[in-house]
Structure formats: C-alpha cells, structure tokens
C-alpha cells in the first residue's frame, strides 16, 4: 500500500505492479493526472512552456483555462470513473504526471481509517492485508547542517523565508544563498542555473545593492499570498513557482531578458515566432546581456530537430501503403489548419477593431478581448507549433 498520490507514489506504484500481487494507493484528495507527452507525442514542456502559452494563461479567464485543461485530462482518463477527481481545480495543485497508471488502476479512491497488526482498514469498512506500507505523503526540508542553527528557519508546514526563494532576509545570514529549493511545473535545473546567475550578479554588484530586510520580508509575504490564492493549502505548495514568469523575473534583474519579440518581429519574423511559440529553453537567456553565448540562436533554432530526430531513429518501419498517410488525411489536416487560422484571424481583427473603436462600451471591449484570447487558446492547442 502506498499512502499519497504524488509523483513519487505513482512512479513506485507502477514499478511495483509488475512484481507485487496487489498494489493499493490511498489518497485523501485525488489528483489531476496527465501524461508526460501531449496529444501528438511531443514532450509536455516542449509544447506548453512557451511565451504564447504563458500569455494565454494570464489573459484567458482562470475558470476557462481550468475547464479546458480538465477536459483534456478527462479525454485520457475519466477521473470520476476511477475516483481520481479532486475537490480543487487543475491549476490549484502541483500536477501528477504518469503515463502508465491509467492502464493499471482497478479500483477507486479510498481513505485509511486505522491500521492494526493484521490489516489496513478503510473508511468504507474494507480490509487490506498488506506486507509493506510506503508513506509517500510529501517531504519536509530543513538546514540542520548550517551552523549556527536557525539562520534559515523552516516551520513545521514547510514555510521558509527566502527573498526570491533564494536569500534569507536576516542580516545574520548575509551572503548565504539557497539554490534549487523550488517546485516548478517544469524542470528544476534551468531555474537553479538562473538562480546561480542571479546570486553571482548580486555578489558582483555588492550585497548592499539588495533591498533592506523589511522590503525583503514584504516580497516574501507577497509571494506567499499569491501561492495561497492559487493553490490549496498544503505543505507541498510553499515553494511553488511558475517556470517562465520566475525565470523572467530573475533574468530581468540580471539583465539577460530575452529580446523584445515586437521589435524583432518585422526584421526576423521566423526567429520571433520561434521565441513566441517555441519552448522557453534556457538558451533564450543567453541571447543578450551578461555572459551571452554566440551559438545560442543556432541552438534555439535546432530544438525541433533535437526533439524529433531521436524519436524517429529508435526503430525503422518498412514503408508500405499502410504506413503512409493518405491523401484524404493530408487534405483534411491542411484544410482544418487553414480554416482555424482564418477563423482566428477574423476574430482577432474584429476584436482589435472593437477595442480601437471608442464608441463601444467597456463591456464590449472586454468581450472582444476575451474572444480573441480564447480563440488563440483553442487555435494554439489544436494546431500546436514546434
């Protein structure tokens, strides 16, 4: 039996399913479950960690964004059927990612009532005789190795005071930095690198360039309040960050923000669109500012090749009439893409016209902007660009 339904629990459950007679997952809330790859087989972060997606998330009403993603999750796994649907919305938790669990699930959600020496009893009266119970109920962190103790205090519910999630605000901890203590939706490694660059830039400028302790604590309180508003209350949501906004926040202070897409759109439209719609790879923060890399642009443009080529070369398929895409399929794919593009363009044009016409009311302006954003949202996810 595994207690908890985080990523560690699900990975362990899938591995144990191949050797154990029975594997039971116990969860209080359930979770939204999605795959590592998207509908077309591309990695999740390659498709979703883009500037366009980030803009849509900040533009489309929060409830609509949740509805859309929950609908996507339901297409893969009926969360009601499997007893997985949690009481909170999709964006109110750190997601659970697993590709194999749906094929292995056989029963719904259940809560543990009590445990004795013979059985694990659930609240609905069932008894499970288990050889091993693995507690996957999250992690607690601390800094007992730092002397004197208390330089970076951590509460029992994992609340820690760190400016930008990096620096302790206390003057007694001046010069001490914590790298990588974040929980993003995406990779930790690029964020840790950006944090290290930020700390290095602060050291180069001098510690006196930092805000005073009061200002740091105000920033910490503001960040904590934003987390509280978005995520349900849990010890695992105290160091949560959004990958792209957090990277941009640090990059702006370092001076290595990505190029302004509006400025380069007319000069280099292809590269501008790649920055807008493509994945926000770390090389983007090496295009300008301190510690630039001459090959950054070349590497950014080669991302689609490096993502797709290894997948194509894992095995060879004999070419025959059944493996080729039919002319009808190609025609309908092409037609659908063009129709969606035309529809989006019309909606966008009408929205801009309404927004620019001062004779229309504020409500109509708002409706037009929402329509433009929503159609862009649908267009982007149904005709993904890489």
XYZ file of C-alpha atoms in Angstrom:
386
model
C 0.000 0.000 0.000
C 1.179 3.476 -0.891
C -0.151 6.412 1.096
C -0.286 9.555 -1.020
C -0.767 10.241 -4.711
C 2.152 12.468 -5.640
C 4.595 11.768 -8.447
C 6.835 9.575 -6.281
C 3.888 7.455 -5.154
C 2.627 6.915 -8.698
C 6.064 6.004 -10.042
C 6.573 3.475 -7.232
C 3.090 2.024 -7.749
C 3.689 1.465 -11.456
C 7.012 -0.270 -10.799
C 5.577 -2.475 -8.036
C 2.629 -3.504 -10.208
C 4.952 -5.694 -12.244
C 6.104 -7.789 -9.279
C 3.533 -7.447 -6.467
C 0.296 -9.417 -6.193
C -1.688 -6.301 -5.279
C -0.811 -2.607 -5.136
C -3.175 -0.167 -3.403
C -2.886 3.633 -3.499
C -4.579 5.552 -0.696
C -5.361 9.235 -1.238
C -7.425 11.818 0.583
C -7.972 14.304 -2.224
C -7.295 12.566 -5.511
C -5.381 14.344 -8.242
C -5.464 15.526 -11.827
C -3.429 13.032 -13.820
C -1.783 13.836 -17.120
C 0.895 12.412 -19.368
C 4.492 13.350 -19.979
C 3.675 13.730 -23.645
C 0.928 15.698 -25.371
C -1.644 14.531 -27.888
C 0.821 14.485 -30.776
C 3.541 12.667 -28.871
C 5.734 15.673 -28.077
C 7.070 16.244 -24.551
C 4.774 18.329 -22.382
C 7.279 21.079 -21.620
C 8.230 21.465 -25.286
C 4.639 22.363 -26.176
C 3.357 24.151 -23.085
C 6.383 26.029 -21.721
C 6.196 28.825 -24.278
C 5.682 32.570 -24.097
C 2.447 32.347 -26.032
C 1.059 29.803 -23.596
C 2.147 31.963 -20.660
C 0.392 34.959 -22.215
C -2.769 32.920 -22.718
C -2.730 31.762 -19.101
C -2.590 35.398 -17.991
C -5.269 36.511 -20.477
C -7.899 33.776 -20.609
C -10.242 33.770 -17.584
C -8.962 31.415 -14.914
C -12.099 29.253 -14.892
C -11.989 28.767 -18.677
C -8.329 27.751 -18.558
C -9.143 25.206 -15.844
C -12.155 23.902 -17.779
C -10.073 23.383 -20.897
C -7.260 21.509 -19.161
C -9.649 19.397 -17.121
C -11.475 18.485 -20.320
C -8.137 17.441 -21.806
C -7.397 15.293 -18.767
C -10.821 13.666 -18.995
C -10.168 12.612 -22.599
C -7.277 10.499 -21.380
C -8.688 9.275 -18.045
C -12.211 9.600 -16.688
C -11.309 10.915 -13.242
C -14.845 10.351 -11.962
C -14.892 6.730 -13.084
C -11.578 5.972 -11.375
C -12.309 8.042 -8.279
C -9.420 10.388 -9.007
C -11.227 13.715 -9.389
C -10.004 16.056 -6.626
C -12.142 18.756 -4.979
C -9.912 21.504 -6.411
C -9.320 22.821 -9.928
C -6.465 21.827 -12.233
C -4.260 24.855 -11.545
C -4.710 24.671 -7.769
C -2.180 21.895 -7.234
C 1.187 20.663 -8.353
C 0.302 18.182 -11.108
C 0.748 14.419 -11.010
C 2.436 13.099 -14.149
C 2.247 9.431 -15.085
C 1.778 7.575 -18.355
C 1.032 4.047 -17.136
C -1.219 4.410 -14.097
C -4.494 4.539 -16.021
C -3.842 1.111 -17.500
C -3.162 -0.359 -14.066
C -5.925 1.194 -11.981
C -8.669 -1.208 -10.988
C -10.456 0.477 -8.096
C -11.450 3.915 -6.903
C -10.258 6.252 -4.210
C -10.277 5.121 -0.602
C -9.272 6.677 2.716
C -7.471 4.876 5.529
C -9.418 4.711 8.780
C -6.937 2.874 11.010
C -4.235 0.210 10.931
C -3.704 -2.754 13.227
C -1.226 -5.620 13.192
C -3.309 -7.574 10.680
C -4.983 -5.155 8.283
C -5.296 -1.678 6.886
C -8.927 -0.659 7.390
C -10.539 1.934 5.155
C -13.440 4.223 5.984
C -15.854 2.170 3.898
C -15.105 -0.921 6.009
C -12.787 -2.803 3.679
C -9.700 -4.563 4.990
C -6.411 -4.852 3.102
C -3.753 -7.274 4.280
C -0.526 -5.564 3.310
C 3.071 -6.708 3.613
C 4.515 -3.215 3.157
C 3.160 0.315 3.630
C 5.084 3.080 1.849
C 4.352 6.615 3.007
C 4.512 8.970 0.020
C 2.952 11.915 1.804
C 5.464 14.549 0.780
C 8.755 15.869 2.051
C 9.906 18.218 4.755
C 13.086 20.210 4.346
C 15.456 21.983 6.672
C 19.045 23.110 7.122
C 20.390 21.338 10.217
C 23.900 21.294 8.725
C 24.167 25.106 8.805
C 25.727 26.498 11.969
C 24.613 28.345 13.950
C 21.180 26.757 13.687
C 18.244 28.999 12.905
C 19.891 31.026 10.145
C 17.242 29.692 7.750
C 14.255 28.800 9.949
C 11.687 26.384 8.495
C 8.289 25.882 10.126
C 6.532 22.539 10.550
C 4.360 23.210 7.495
C 7.422 23.888 5.287
C 7.177 27.684 5.339
C 10.594 29.240 4.785
C 11.527 32.908 4.483
C 13.700 33.369 1.394
C 13.848 36.503 -0.728
C 13.199 35.456 -4.340
C 13.210 31.926 -2.868
C 16.995 32.284 -2.646
C 18.274 34.647 0.072
C 17.475 34.648 3.800
C 16.388 38.189 4.747
C 18.079 38.157 8.141
C 21.249 40.312 8.341
C 22.948 37.497 10.268
C 22.654 35.274 7.160
C 24.110 37.858 4.802
C 25.999 36.216 1.941
C 24.166 32.895 2.303
C 22.121 31.682 -0.685
C 19.898 28.647 -1.270
C 19.870 27.278 -4.822
C 17.252 24.882 -6.181
C 14.720 24.974 -3.324
C 11.775 25.433 -5.695
C 8.986 23.257 -7.042
C 8.166 24.332 -10.594
C 5.850 22.907 -13.207
C 8.802 22.062 -15.401
C 12.481 21.393 -14.904
C 14.363 22.483 -11.774
C 17.815 22.539 -13.405
C 17.335 25.650 -15.616
C 15.851 27.503 -12.642
C 18.782 26.519 -10.428
C 21.166 27.815 -13.102
C 19.272 31.112 -13.296
C 19.293 31.413 -9.510
C 23.059 30.872 -9.514
C 23.468 33.580 -12.174
C 21.294 35.922 -10.106
C 23.361 35.321 -6.960
C 26.571 35.850 -8.932
C 25.273 39.155 -10.285
C 24.349 40.263 -6.759
C 27.821 39.393 -5.492
C 29.359 41.305 -8.403
C 27.283 44.405 -7.618
C 27.780 44.072 -3.884
C 25.383 42.879 -1.203
C 24.472 46.485 -0.466
C 22.545 46.524 -3.763
C 19.926 44.257 -2.185
C 16.746 45.666 -0.615
C 16.715 46.064 3.144
C 15.285 43.388 5.433
C 11.839 44.992 5.629
C 11.498 45.148 1.843
C 12.662 41.551 1.506
C 10.085 40.333 4.000
C 7.366 42.272 2.181
C 8.312 40.488 -1.058
C 8.281 37.140 0.751
C 4.821 37.843 2.188
C 3.512 38.927 -1.225
C 4.812 35.764 -2.926
C 3.367 33.593 -0.165
C -0.034 35.250 -0.512
C -0.037 34.609 -4.266
C 0.675 30.925 -3.640
C -2.100 30.774 -1.068
C -4.611 32.229 -3.506
C -3.780 29.843 -6.335
C -3.066 26.522 -4.608
C -4.984 24.646 -1.960
C -3.366 24.762 1.467
C -0.669 22.117 1.716
C 2.924 21.812 2.901
C 3.952 20.906 -0.656
C 2.827 24.255 -2.081
C 5.144 26.545 -0.111
C 7.943 26.724 -2.692
C 5.862 26.518 -5.862
C 6.878 28.683 -8.827
C 5.685 29.162 -12.393
C 8.622 28.262 -14.609
C 8.581 31.018 -17.226
C 7.491 34.023 -15.091
C 10.022 33.142 -12.394
C 12.838 32.760 -14.933
C 11.916 36.117 -16.489
C 11.774 37.744 -13.059
C 15.354 36.750 -12.266
C 16.565 37.415 -15.816
C 15.267 40.985 -15.687
C 17.346 41.717 -12.601
C 20.398 40.027 -14.108
C 19.991 41.947 -17.366
C 19.643 38.896 -19.620
C 15.958 39.141 -20.514
C 15.001 37.651 -23.899
C 14.814 40.006 -26.897
C 11.653 42.054 -27.305
C 9.589 39.983 -29.733
C 7.679 43.027 -31.017
C 10.913 44.745 -32.026
C 12.377 41.807 -33.945
C 9.098 40.592 -35.482
C 9.472 42.641 -38.676
C 13.220 42.148 -39.057
C 13.372 38.442 -38.206
C 9.804 37.080 -38.217
C 10.800 33.411 -38.240
C 13.011 33.723 -35.170
C 10.485 35.962 -33.400
C 7.740 33.368 -33.881
C 10.050 30.662 -32.595
C 10.664 32.685 -29.434
C 6.923 33.272 -29.040
C 5.527 29.818 -29.794
C 8.522 27.575 -29.171
C 9.614 26.132 -25.827
C 11.254 28.553 -23.426
C 14.606 26.782 -23.405
C 17.376 28.210 -21.154
C 19.444 29.299 -24.175
C 16.969 32.159 -24.650
C 18.581 33.865 -21.662
C 21.992 33.719 -23.366
C 20.996 35.834 -26.374
C 21.781 39.175 -24.759
C 23.048 40.638 -21.517
C 25.965 39.363 -19.433
C 27.551 36.006 -20.293
C 25.982 35.725 -23.740
C 26.661 32.687 -25.903
C 27.441 33.090 -29.587
C 25.736 29.812 -30.533
C 22.556 30.432 -28.507
C 20.421 31.335 -31.513
C 21.651 28.375 -33.532
C 20.826 26.001 -30.683
C 17.358 27.534 -30.188
C 16.539 27.078 -33.865
C 17.696 23.461 -33.650
C 15.365 22.489 -30.785
C 12.674 20.898 -33.041
C 15.316 18.792 -34.777
C 16.861 17.607 -31.499
C 13.452 16.727 -30.057
C 12.057 14.856 -33.051
C 15.086 13.183 -34.625
C 15.872 10.747 -31.764
C 12.236 9.610 -31.740
C 12.321 8.795 -35.446
C 15.529 6.766 -35.221
C 14.597 4.427 -32.385
C 13.209 1.870 -34.787
C 12.639 1.561 -38.501
C 9.263 0.907 -40.090
C 9.023 -0.645 -43.515
C 7.363 1.779 -45.874
C 4.205 0.402 -47.404
C 0.794 1.655 -48.319
C -0.499 1.139 -44.764
C 2.192 3.245 -43.080
C 1.891 6.226 -45.397
C -0.523 8.998 -44.629
C -3.360 9.023 -47.129
C -4.096 11.951 -49.414
C -7.502 12.405 -47.788
C -5.936 12.651 -44.326
C -3.377 15.161 -45.552
C -6.071 17.231 -47.264
C -8.311 17.374 -44.197
C -5.386 18.187 -41.902
C -4.326 21.012 -44.198
C -7.887 22.313 -44.611
C -8.582 22.244 -40.880
C -5.375 24.115 -40.142
C -6.192 26.813 -42.689
C -9.797 27.134 -41.518
C -8.745 27.550 -37.912
C -6.101 30.077 -38.915
C -8.646 32.062 -40.944
C -11.235 31.917 -38.163
C -8.697 33.079 -35.604
C -7.588 35.925 -37.872
C -11.177 37.122 -38.354
C -11.895 37.018 -34.634
C -8.630 38.788 -33.905
C -9.379 41.513 -36.444
C -12.877 42.088 -35.101
C -11.510 42.201 -31.561
C -8.888 44.792 -32.467
C -11.493 46.876 -34.294
C -13.858 46.807 -31.336
C -11.064 47.609 -28.943
C -9.993 50.600 -31.008
C -13.497 51.965 -31.508
C -14.165 54.315 -28.611
C -17.915 54.384 -29.300
C -18.322 50.861 -27.933
C -18.811 50.264 -24.257
C -16.199 48.871 -21.907
C -18.164 45.598 -21.683
C -17.983 45.053 -25.447
C -14.270 45.804 -25.385
C -13.775 43.213 -22.659
C -15.847 40.611 -24.511
C -13.821 41.205 -27.679
C -10.514 40.751 -25.864
C -11.750 37.559 -24.194
C -12.902 36.181 -27.562
C -9.539 36.920 -29.139
C -7.663 35.300 -26.275
C -9.955 32.274 -26.156
C -9.745 31.608 -29.894
C -5.992 31.967 -29.714
C -6.009 29.462 -26.885
C -8.041 26.911 -28.857
C -6.057 27.503 -32.036
C -2.747 27.047 -30.284
C -3.583 23.760 -28.609
C -5.355 22.210 -31.583
C -2.681 23.268 -34.076
C 0.431 23.111 -31.926
C 3.577 24.706 -33.298
C 7.118 23.454 -32.893
